[in-house]
mmCIF file of C-alpha atoms and ligand atoms in Angstrom:
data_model
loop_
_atom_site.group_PDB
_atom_site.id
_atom_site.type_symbol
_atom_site.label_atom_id
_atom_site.label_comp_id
_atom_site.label_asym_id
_atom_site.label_seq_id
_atom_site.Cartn_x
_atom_site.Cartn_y
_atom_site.Cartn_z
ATOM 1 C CA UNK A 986 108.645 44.091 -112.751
ATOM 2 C CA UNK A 987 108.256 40.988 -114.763
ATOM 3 C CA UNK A 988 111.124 38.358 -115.398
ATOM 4 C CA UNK A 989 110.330 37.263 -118.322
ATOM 5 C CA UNK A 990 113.743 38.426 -120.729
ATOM 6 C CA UNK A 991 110.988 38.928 -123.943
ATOM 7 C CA UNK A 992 109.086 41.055 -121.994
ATOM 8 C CA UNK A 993 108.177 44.448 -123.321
ATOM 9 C CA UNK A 994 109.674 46.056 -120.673
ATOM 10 C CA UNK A 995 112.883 43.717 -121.315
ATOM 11 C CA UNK A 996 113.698 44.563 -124.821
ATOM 12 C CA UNK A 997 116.095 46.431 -126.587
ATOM 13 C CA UNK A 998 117.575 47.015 -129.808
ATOM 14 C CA UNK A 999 117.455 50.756 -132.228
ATOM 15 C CA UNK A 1000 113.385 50.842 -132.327
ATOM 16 C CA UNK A 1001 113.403 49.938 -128.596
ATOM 17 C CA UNK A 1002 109.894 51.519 -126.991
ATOM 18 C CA UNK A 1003 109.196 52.689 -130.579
ATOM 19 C CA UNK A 1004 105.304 51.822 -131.867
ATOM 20 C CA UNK A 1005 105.556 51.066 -135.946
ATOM 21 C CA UNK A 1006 102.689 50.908 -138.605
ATOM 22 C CA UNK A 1007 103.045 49.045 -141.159
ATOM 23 C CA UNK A 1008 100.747 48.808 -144.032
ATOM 24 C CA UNK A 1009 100.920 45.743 -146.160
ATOM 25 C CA UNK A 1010 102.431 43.356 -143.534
ATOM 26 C CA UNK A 1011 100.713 40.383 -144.921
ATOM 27 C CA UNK A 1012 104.068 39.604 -147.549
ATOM 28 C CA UNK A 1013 106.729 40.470 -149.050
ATOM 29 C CA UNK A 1014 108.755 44.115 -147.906
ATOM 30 C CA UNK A 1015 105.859 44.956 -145.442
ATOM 31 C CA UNK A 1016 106.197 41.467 -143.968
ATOM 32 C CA UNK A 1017 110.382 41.454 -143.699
ATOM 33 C CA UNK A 1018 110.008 45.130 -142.488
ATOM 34 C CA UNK A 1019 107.674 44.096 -139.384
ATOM 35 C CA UNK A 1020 110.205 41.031 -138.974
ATOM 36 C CA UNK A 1021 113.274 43.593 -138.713
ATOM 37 C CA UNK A 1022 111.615 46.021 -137.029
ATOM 38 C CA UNK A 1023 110.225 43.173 -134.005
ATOM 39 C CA UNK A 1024 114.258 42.088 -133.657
ATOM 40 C CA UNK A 1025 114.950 45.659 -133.089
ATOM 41 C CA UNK A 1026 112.161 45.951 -130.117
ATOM 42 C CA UNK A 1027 109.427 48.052 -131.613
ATOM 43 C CA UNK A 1028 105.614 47.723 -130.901
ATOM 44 C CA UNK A 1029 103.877 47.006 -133.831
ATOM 45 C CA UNK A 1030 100.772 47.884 -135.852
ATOM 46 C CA UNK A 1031 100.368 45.655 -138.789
ATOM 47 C CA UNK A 1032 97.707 46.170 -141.360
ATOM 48 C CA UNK A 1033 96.891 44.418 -144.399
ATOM 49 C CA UNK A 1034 93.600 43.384 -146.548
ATOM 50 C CA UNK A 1035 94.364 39.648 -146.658
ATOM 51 C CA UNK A 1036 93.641 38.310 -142.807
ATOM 52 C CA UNK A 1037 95.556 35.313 -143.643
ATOM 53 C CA UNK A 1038 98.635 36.194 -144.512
ATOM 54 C CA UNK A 1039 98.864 39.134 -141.657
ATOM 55 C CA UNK A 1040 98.454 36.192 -139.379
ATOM 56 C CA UNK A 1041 101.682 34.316 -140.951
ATOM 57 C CA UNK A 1042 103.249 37.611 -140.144
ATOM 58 C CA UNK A 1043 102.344 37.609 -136.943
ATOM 59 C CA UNK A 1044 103.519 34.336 -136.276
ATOM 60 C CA UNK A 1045 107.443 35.280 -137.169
ATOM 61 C CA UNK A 1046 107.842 38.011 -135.595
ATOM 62 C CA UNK A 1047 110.878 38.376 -132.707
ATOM 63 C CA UNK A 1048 109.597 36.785 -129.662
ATOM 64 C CA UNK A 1049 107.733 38.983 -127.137
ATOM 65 C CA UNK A 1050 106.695 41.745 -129.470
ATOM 66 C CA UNK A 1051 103.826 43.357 -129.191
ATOM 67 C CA UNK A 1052 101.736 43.797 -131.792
ATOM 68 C CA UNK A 1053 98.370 44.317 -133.273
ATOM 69 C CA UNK A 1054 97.036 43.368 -135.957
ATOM 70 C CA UNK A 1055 94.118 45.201 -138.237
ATOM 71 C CA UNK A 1056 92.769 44.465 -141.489
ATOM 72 C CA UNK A 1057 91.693 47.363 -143.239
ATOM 73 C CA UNK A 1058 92.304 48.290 -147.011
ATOM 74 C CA UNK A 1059 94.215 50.848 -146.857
ATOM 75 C CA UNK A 1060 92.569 52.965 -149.922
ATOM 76 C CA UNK A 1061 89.479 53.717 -147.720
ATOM 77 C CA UNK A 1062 89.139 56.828 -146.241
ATOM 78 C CA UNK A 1063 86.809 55.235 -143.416
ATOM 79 C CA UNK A 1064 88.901 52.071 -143.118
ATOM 80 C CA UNK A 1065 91.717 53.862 -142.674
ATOM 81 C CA UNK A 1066 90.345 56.067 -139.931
ATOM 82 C CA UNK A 1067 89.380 52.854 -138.024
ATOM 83 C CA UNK A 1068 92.480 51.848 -138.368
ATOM 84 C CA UNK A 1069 94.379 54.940 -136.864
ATOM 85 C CA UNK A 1070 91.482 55.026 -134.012
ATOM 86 C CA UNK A 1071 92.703 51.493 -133.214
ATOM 87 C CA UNK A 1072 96.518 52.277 -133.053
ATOM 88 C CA UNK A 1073 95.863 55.457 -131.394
ATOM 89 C CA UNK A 1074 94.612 53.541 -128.450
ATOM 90 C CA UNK A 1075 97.242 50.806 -128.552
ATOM 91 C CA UNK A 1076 100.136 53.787 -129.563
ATOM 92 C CA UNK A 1077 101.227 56.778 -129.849
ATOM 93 C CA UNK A 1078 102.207 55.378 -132.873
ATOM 94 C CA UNK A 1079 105.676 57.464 -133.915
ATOM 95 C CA UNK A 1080 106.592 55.622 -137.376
ATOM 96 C CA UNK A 1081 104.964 54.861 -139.859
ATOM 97 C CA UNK A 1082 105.836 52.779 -143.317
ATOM 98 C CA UNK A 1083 103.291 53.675 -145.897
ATOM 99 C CA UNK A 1084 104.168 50.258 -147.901
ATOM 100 C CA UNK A 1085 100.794 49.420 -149.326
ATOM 101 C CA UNK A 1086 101.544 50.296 -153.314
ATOM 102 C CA UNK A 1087 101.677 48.371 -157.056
ATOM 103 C CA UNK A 1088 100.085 48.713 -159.842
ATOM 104 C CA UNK A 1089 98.420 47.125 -162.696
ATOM 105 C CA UNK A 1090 100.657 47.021 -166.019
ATOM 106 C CA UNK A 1091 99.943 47.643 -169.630
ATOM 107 C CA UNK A 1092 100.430 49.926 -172.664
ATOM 108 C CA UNK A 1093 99.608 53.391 -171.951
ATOM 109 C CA UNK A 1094 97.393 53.302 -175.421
ATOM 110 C CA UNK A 1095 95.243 50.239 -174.166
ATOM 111 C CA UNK A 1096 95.114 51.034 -170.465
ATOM 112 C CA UNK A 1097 91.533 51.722 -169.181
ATOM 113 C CA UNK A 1098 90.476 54.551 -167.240
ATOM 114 C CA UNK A 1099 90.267 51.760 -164.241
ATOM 115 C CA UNK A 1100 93.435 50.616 -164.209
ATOM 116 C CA UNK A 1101 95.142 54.118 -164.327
ATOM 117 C CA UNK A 1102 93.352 54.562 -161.247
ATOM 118 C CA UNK A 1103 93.560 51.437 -159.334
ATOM 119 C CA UNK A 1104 97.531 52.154 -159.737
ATOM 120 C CA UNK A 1105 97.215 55.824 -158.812
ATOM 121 C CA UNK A 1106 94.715 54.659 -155.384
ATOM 122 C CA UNK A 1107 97.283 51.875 -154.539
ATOM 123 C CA UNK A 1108 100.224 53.851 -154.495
ATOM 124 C CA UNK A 1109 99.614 57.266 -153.778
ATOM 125 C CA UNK A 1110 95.527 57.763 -152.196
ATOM 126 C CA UNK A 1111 97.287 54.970 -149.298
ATOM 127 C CA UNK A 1112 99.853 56.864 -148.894
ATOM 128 C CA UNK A 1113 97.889 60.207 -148.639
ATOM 129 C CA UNK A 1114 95.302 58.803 -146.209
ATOM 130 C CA UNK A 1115 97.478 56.799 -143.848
ATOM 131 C CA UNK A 1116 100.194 60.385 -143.274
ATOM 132 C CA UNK A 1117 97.079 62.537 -143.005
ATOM 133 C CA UNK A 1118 96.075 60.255 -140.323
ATOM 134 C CA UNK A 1119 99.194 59.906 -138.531
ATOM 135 C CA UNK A 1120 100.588 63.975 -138.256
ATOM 136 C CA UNK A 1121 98.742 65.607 -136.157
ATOM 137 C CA UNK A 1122 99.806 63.114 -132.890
ATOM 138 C CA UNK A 1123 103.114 62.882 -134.258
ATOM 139 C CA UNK A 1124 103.499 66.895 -134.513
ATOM 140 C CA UNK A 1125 101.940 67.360 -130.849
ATOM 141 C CA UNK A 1126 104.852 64.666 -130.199
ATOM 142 C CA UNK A 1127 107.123 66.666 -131.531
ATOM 143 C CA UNK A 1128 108.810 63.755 -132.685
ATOM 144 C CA UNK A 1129 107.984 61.319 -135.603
ATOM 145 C CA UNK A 1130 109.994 58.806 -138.658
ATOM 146 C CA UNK A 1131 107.505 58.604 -141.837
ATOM 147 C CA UNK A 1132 108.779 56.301 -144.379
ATOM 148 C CA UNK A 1133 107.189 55.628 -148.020
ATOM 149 C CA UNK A 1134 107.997 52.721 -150.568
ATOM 150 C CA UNK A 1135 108.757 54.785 -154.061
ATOM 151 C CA UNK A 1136 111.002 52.159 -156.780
ATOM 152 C CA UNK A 1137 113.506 52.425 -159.023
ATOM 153 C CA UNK A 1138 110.612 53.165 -161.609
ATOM 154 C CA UNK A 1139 110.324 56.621 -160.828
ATOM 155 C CA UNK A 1140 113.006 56.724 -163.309
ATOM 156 C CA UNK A 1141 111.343 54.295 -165.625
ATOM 157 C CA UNK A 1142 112.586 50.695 -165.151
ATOM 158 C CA UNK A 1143 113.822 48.849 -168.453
ATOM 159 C CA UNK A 1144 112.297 46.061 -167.737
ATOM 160 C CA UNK A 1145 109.068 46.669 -166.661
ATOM 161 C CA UNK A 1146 108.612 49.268 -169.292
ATOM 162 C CA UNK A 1147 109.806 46.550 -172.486
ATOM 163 C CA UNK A 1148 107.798 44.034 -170.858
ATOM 164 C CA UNK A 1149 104.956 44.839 -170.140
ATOM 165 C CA UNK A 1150 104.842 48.777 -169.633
ATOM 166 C CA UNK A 1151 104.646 50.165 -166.390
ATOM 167 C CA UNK A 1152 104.055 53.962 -167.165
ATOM 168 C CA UNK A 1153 100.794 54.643 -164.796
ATOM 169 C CA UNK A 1154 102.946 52.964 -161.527
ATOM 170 C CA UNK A 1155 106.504 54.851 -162.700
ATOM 171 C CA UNK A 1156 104.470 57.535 -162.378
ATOM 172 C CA UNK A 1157 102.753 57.015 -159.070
ATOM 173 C CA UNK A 1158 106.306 56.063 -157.965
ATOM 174 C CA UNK A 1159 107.681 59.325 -158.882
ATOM 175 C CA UNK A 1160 104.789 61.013 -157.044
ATOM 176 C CA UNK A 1161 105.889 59.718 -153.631
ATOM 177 C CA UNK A 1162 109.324 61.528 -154.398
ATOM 178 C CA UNK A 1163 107.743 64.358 -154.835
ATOM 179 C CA UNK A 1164 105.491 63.883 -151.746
ATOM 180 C CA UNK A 1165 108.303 63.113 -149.308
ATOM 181 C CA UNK A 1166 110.324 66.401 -150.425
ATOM 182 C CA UNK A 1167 107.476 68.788 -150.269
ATOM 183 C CA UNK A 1168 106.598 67.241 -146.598
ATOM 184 C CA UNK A 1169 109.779 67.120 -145.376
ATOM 185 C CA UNK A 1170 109.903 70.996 -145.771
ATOM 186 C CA UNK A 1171 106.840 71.317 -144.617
ATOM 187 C CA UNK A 1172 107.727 69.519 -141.033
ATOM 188 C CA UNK A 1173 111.402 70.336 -140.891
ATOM 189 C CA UNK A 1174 110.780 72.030 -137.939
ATOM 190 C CA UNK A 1175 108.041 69.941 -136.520
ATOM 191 C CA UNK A 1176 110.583 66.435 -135.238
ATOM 192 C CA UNK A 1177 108.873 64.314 -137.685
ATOM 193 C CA UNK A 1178 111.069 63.339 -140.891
ATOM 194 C CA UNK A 1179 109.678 62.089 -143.937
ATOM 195 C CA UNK A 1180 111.890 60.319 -146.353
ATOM 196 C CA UNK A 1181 111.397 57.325 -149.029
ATOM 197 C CA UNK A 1182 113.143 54.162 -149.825
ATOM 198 C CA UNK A 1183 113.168 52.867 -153.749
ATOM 199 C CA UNK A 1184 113.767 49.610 -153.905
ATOM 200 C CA UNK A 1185 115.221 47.758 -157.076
ATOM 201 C CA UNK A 1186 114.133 44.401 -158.227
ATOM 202 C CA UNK A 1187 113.360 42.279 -155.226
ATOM 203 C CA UNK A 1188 112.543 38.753 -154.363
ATOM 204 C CA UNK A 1189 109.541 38.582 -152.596
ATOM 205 C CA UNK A 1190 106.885 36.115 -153.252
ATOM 206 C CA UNK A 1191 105.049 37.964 -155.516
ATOM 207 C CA UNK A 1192 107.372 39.611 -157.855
ATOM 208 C CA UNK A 1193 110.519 36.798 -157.256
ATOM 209 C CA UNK A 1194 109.219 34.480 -160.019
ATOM 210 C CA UNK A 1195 107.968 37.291 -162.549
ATOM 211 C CA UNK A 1196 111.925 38.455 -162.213
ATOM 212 C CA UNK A 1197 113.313 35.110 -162.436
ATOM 213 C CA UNK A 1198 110.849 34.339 -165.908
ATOM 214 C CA UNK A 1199 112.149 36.834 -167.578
ATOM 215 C CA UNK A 1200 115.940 35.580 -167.248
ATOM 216 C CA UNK A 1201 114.955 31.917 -167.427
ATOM 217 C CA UNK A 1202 113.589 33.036 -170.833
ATOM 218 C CA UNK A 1203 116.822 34.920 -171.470
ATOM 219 C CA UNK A 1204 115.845 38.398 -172.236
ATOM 220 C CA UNK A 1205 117.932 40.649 -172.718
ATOM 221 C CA UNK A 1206 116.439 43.181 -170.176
ATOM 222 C CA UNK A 1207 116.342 40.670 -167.425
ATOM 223 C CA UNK A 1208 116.646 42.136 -164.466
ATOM 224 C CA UNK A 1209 119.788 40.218 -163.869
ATOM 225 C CA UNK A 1210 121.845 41.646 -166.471
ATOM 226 C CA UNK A 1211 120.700 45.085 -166.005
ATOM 227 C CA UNK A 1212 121.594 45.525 -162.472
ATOM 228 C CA UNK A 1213 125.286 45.925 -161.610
ATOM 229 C CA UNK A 1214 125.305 43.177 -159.085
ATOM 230 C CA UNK A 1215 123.122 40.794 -160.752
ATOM 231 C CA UNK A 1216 121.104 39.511 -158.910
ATOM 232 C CA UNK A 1217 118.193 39.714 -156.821
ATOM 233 C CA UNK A 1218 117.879 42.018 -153.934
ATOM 234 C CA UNK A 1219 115.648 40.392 -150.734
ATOM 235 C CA UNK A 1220 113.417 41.873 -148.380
ATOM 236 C CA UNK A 1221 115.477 42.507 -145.463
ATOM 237 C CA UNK A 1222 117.600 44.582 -147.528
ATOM 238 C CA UNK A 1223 114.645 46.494 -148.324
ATOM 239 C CA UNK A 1224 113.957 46.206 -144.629
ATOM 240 C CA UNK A 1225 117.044 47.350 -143.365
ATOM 241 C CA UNK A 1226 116.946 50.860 -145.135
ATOM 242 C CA UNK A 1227 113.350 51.193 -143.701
ATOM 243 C CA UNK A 1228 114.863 50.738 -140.418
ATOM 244 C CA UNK A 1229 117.485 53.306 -140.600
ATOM 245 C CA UNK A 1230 114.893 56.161 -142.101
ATOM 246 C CA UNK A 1231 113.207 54.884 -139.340
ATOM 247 C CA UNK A 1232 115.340 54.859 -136.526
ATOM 248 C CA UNK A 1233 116.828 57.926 -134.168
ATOM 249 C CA UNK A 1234 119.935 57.710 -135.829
ATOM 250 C CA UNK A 1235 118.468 59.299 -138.857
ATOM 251 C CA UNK A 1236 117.588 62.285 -137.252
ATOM 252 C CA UNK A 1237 119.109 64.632 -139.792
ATOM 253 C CA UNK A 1238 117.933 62.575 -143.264
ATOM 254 C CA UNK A 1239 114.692 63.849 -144.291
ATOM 255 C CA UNK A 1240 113.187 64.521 -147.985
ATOM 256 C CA UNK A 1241 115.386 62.158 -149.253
ATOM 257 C CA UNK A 1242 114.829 59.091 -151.659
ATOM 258 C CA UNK A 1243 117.041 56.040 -150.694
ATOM 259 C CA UNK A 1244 117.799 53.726 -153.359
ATOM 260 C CA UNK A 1245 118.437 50.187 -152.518
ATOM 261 C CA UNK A 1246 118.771 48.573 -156.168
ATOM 262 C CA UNK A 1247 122.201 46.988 -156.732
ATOM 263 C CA UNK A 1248 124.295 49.532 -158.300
ATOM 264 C CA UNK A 1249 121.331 50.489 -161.160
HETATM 265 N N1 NAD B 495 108.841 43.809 -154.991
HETATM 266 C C1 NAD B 495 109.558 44.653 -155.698
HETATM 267 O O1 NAD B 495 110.386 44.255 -156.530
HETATM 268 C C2 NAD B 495 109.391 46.147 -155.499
HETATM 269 C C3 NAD B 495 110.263 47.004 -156.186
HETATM 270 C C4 NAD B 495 110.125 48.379 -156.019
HETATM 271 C C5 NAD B 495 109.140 48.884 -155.192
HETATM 272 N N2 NAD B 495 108.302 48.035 -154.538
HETATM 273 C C6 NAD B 495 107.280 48.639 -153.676
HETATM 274 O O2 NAD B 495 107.398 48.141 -152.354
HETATM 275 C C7 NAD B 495 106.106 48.014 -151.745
HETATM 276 C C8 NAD B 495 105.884 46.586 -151.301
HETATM 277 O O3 NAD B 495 106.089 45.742 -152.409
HETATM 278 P P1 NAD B 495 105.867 44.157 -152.332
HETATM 279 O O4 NAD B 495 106.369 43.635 -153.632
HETATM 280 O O5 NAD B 495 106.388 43.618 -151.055
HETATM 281 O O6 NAD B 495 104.262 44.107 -152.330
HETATM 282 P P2 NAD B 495 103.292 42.853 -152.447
HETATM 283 O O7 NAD B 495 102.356 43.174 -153.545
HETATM 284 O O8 NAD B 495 104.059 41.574 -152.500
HETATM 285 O O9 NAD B 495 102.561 42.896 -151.030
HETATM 286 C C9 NAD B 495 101.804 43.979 -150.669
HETATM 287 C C10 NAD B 495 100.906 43.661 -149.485
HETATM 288 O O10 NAD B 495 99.960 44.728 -149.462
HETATM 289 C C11 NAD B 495 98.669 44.194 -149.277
HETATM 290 N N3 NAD B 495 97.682 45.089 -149.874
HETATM 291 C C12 NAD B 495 97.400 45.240 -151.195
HETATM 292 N N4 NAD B 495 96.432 46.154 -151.356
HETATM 293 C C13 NAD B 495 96.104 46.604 -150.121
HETATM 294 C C14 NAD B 495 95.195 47.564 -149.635
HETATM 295 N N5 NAD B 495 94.404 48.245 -150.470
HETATM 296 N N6 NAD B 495 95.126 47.792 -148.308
HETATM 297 C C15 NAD B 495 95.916 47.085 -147.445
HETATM 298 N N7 NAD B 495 96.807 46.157 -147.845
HETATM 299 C C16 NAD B 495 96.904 45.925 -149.172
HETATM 300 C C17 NAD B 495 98.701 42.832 -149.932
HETATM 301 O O11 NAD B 495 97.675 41.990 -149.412
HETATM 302 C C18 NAD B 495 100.114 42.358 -149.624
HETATM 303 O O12 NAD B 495 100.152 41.633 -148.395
HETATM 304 C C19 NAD B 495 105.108 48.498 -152.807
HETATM 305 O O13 NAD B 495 104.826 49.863 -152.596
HETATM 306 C C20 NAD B 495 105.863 48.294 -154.113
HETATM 307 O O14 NAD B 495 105.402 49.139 -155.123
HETATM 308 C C21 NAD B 495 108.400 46.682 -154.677
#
């Protein structure tokens, strides 16, 4: 048996053994979730379209984790079977974090045909191909944590929707409510739990600045004056939900949207 304390074999923590996918690892939640999940021992699978920045990802993760890494776009039927092929033989993969999701903004009246659907395969077609993948090991299993990134804009966000509109990705976002209730029924009996986590306004390096604009320019929907606590939230909060859906202890929560948005 090896010596080494960061050893595989060594490590411990609530994902402990645990193999993780994560899509979108190359920044922002899908990065701080691989980061969280690495502290708490799991293997990881981390898959993103930009090589690059899945590589900086790589490089902070919780010394001796295991990990591989896979670019794939994650809207690809094909890609996404590659991908699963790949993990299969480095897994059994037994979570999952469908995080790949956005969309592009705009007035409902002016948005083209292209954009509707750009939103629609970002957020939901990922989300879709990467569960179909992953449930028929996990059922076998008999044991499995699924856990999908909706937002606070199921409900329509005020500031997204004065600013800019965000109608086509409030809507996607609502569909992955709906997706993780009908599935969780669907498996209730199977040991795999499906559940989603809506995050609020968060500062990752993407979206941070685009949040911060719009109080530097002091509107009045700023994200800091409509959320209770005012501020901000960061990754790792976002990440820390995602590991509790994730985790054994959660063995009971399934179906359920988790909101982690400051008090709106
Ligand atoms: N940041 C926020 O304020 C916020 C708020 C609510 C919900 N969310 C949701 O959380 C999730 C993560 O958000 P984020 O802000 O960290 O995202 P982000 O846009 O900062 O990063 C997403 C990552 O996904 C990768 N990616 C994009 N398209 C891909 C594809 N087709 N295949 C594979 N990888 C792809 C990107 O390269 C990037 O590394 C999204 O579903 C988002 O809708 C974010």
């Amino acid at each position: 048996m090896s010596t080494n304390p960061n050893s595989p074999s060594h490590r411990e923590g609530r994902l402990a053994g645990r193999t993780a996918l994560i899509t979108g690892a190359g920044l922002g939640i899908g990065r701080a979730c691989a980061v969280r999940f690495s502290e708490e021992g799991a293997r990881l699978v981390l898959t993103d379209i930009d090589p690059i920045n899945l590589a900086k990802t790589r490089a902070l993760l919780a010394p001796g984790c295991e990990v591989l890494v896979h670019v794939a776009d994650v809207t690809e039927e094909t890609q996404v079977a590659e991908l699963f092929s790949h993990a299969d033989a480095f897994g059994p993969v037994e979570i999952l974090v469908n995080n790949v999701g956005g969309g592009r903004p705009g007035r409902i009246w002016d948005l083209s045909v292209e954009d509707w659907d750009h939103t629609m395969r970002l957020s939901l077609r990922s989300m879709f191909l990467c569960t179909r993948a992953i449930l028929p090991g996990m059922i076998e299993r008999g044991y499995g944590r699924i856990a999908c990134l909706s937002s606070g804009a199921r409900n329509g966000t005020v500031w997204n929707a004065l600013h800019m509109g965000a109608c086509a990705y409030s809507t996607a976002k609502a569909g992955v409510t709906g997706f993780v209730r009908d599935l969780a029924i669907e498996l209730a009996d199977s040991g795999v739990t499906i559940n989603a986590v809506a995050p609020g306004p968060i500062d990752t390096e993407l979206a941070g600045p685009f949040l911060r604009a719009m109080e530097e320019q002091g509107l009045d929907y700023s994200p800091f004056r409509m959320v209770p606590m005012h501020r901000l939230g960061t990754p790792r909060e976002v990440a820390d939900a995602l590991l509790y859906v994730c985790s054994q202890e959660a063995s009971y929560v399934t179906g359920t949207t988790l909101d982690v948005s400051g008090g709106r």
